[in-house]
Coordinates of C-alpha atoms in Angstrom, one line a residue:
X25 CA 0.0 0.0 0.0
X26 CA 1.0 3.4 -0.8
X27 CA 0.3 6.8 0.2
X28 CA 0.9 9.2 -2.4
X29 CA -1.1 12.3 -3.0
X30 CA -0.9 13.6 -6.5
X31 CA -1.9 16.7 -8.4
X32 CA -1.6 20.2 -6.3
X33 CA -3.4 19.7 -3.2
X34 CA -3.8 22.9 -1.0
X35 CA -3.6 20.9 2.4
X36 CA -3.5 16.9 2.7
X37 CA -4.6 15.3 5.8
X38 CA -2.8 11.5 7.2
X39 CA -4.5 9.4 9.3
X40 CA -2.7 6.3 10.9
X41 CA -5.6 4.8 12.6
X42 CA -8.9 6.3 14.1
X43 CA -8.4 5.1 17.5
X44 CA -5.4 7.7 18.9
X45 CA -3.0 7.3 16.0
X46 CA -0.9 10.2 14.6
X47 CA -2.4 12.8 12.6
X48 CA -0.5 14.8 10.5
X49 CA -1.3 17.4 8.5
X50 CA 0.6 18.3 5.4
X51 CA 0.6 21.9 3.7
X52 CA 2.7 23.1 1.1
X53 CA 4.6 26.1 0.7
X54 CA 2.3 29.2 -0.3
X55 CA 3.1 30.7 -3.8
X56 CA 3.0 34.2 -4.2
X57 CA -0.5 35.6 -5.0
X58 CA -0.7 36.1 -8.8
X59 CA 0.5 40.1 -9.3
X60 CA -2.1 42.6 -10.5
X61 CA 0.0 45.7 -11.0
X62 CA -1.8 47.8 -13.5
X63 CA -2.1 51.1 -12.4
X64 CA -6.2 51.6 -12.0
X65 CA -7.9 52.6 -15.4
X66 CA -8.3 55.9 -16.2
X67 CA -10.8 58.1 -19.1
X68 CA -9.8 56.5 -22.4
X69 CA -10.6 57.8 -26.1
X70 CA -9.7 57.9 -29.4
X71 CA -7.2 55.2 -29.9
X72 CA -9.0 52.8 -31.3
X73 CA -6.7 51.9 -34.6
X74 CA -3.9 51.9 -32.1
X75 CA -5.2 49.1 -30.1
X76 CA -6.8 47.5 -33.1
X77 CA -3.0 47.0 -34.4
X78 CA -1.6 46.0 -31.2
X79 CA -5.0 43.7 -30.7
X80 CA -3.6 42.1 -34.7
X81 CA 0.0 41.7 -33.5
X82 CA -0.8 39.9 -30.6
X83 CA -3.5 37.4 -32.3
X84 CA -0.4 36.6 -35.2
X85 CA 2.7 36.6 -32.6
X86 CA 5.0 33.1 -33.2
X87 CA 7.3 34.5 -30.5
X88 CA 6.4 37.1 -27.3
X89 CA 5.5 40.0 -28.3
X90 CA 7.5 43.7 -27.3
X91 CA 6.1 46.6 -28.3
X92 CA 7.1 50.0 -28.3
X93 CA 5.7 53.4 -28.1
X94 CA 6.7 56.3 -28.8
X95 CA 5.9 60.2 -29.1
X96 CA 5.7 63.4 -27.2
X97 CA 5.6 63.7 -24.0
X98 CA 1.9 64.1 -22.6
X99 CA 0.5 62.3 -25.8
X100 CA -1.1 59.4 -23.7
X101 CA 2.0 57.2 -24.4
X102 CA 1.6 55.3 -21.0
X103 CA -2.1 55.2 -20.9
X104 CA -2.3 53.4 -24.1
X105 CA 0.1 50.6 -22.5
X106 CA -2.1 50.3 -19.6
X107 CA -5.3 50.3 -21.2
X108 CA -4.2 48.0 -24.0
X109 CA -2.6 45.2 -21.5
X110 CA -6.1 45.7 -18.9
X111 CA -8.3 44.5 -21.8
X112 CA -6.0 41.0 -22.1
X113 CA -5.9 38.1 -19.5
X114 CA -2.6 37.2 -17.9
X115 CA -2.4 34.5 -16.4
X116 CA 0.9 34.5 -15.1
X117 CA -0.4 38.0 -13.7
X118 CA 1.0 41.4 -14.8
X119 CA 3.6 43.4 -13.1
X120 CA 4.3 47.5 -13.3
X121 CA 6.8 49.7 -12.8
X122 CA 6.8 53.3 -13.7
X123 CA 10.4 53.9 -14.7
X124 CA 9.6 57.9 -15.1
X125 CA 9.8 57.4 -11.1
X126 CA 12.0 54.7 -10.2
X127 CA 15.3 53.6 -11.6
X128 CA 15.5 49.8 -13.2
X129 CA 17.3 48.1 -10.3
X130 CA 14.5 49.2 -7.6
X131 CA 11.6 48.2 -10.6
X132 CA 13.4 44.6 -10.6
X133 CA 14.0 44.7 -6.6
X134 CA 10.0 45.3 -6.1
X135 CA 8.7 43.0 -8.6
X136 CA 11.3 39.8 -7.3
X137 CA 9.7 40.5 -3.7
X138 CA 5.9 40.4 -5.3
X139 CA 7.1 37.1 -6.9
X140 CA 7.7 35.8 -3.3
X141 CA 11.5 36.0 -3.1
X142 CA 12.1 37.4 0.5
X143 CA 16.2 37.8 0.3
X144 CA 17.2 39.6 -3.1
X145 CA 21.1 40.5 -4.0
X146 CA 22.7 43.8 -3.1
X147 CA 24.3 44.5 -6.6
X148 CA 22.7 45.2 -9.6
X149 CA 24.1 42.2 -11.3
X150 CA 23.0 39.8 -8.9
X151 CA 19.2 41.3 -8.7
X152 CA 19.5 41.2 -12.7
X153 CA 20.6 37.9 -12.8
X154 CA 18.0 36.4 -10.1
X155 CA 15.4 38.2 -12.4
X156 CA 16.5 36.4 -15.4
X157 CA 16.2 33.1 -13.2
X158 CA 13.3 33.7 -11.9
X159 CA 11.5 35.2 -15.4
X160 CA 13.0 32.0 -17.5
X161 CA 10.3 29.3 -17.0
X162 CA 7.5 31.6 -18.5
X163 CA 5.1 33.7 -17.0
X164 CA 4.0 30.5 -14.4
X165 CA 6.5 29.7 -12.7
X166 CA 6.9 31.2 -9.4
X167 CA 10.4 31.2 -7.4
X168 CA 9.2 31.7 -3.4
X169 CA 12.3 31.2 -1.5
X170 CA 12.7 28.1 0.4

C-alpha cells in the first residue's frame, strides 16, 4: 500500500488509525499571489486603430511580443500601454513599474519580492541575474524562497 497524493493539493490530511494514532497534517509552501500591478484605469478615447494594431500583432505573434511606443511627451504614451494590457488576460499576472519614477534596479527589486522572493542580492548584477532566473520558466512559474 502506498500513500501518495498527487496533483496540487492545498492541504493533505494522514491518518494512521482512528483510535489515537498520529495525525499529521501536510501543507505546502504558499506561492506568491498572482500580481495585479496595473495602475487603476483611467478616461480612455480615441485610440481605437492603435489598439486594433496591437489587438492584430498579438493574435499573429509566433514568439512574445515587445512593443514600443513612442511620441511626445503628454501624448497618452503610457495610458495606451495600460489600457491596452487591462483589456488582455494574464495568467501569469501582470507586473508594473513606472520607470519615469524609479530607476530599473528598484523596478526589478519590487517586482522579485511580489514574486515571493524574501532575500534579493545587493548588486545590480545579482538582482538582474535572479530576475532572469526567476522570469526564464514563463510567466507560471513562481520562485518563493525556500
Amino acid at each position: 500500500m502506498t500513500h501518495t497524493i498527487h496533483g496540487s493539493p492545498h492541504a493533505a490530511v494522514q491518518v494512521r488509525d482512528a483510535r489515537g494514532g498520529g495525525v499529521h497534517l501536510h501543507s505546502p509552501s504558499p506561492l506568491a499571489p498572482v500580481p495585479r500591478q496595473l495602475p487603476a484605469k483611467r478616461w480612455f478615447v480615441d485610440r481605437e486603430s492603435i489598439t486594433a494594431y496591437l489587438d492584430q500583432a498579438w493574435t499573429v505573434r509566433r514568439s512574445p511580443l515587445w512593443a514600443g511606443v513612442e511620441g511626445p511627451s503628454g501624448i497618452g504614451k503610457t495610458a495606451l500601454a495600460v489600457e491596452w494590457a487591462a483589456r488582455r488576460e494574464w495568467p501569469g499576472g501582470c507586473l508594473h513599474a513606472d520607470l519615469s519614477r524609479t530607476d530599473p534596479e528598484t523596478a526589478l527589486r519590487g517586482w522579485l519580492h511580489t514574486l515571493g522572493h524574501h532575500y534579493i542580492p545587493d548588486s545590480p548584477e545579482h538582482v538582474a541575474a535572479l530576475w532572469r532566473t526567476t522570469t526564464d520558466g514563463g510567466p507560471d512559474r513562481r520562485h518563493p524562497d525556500a
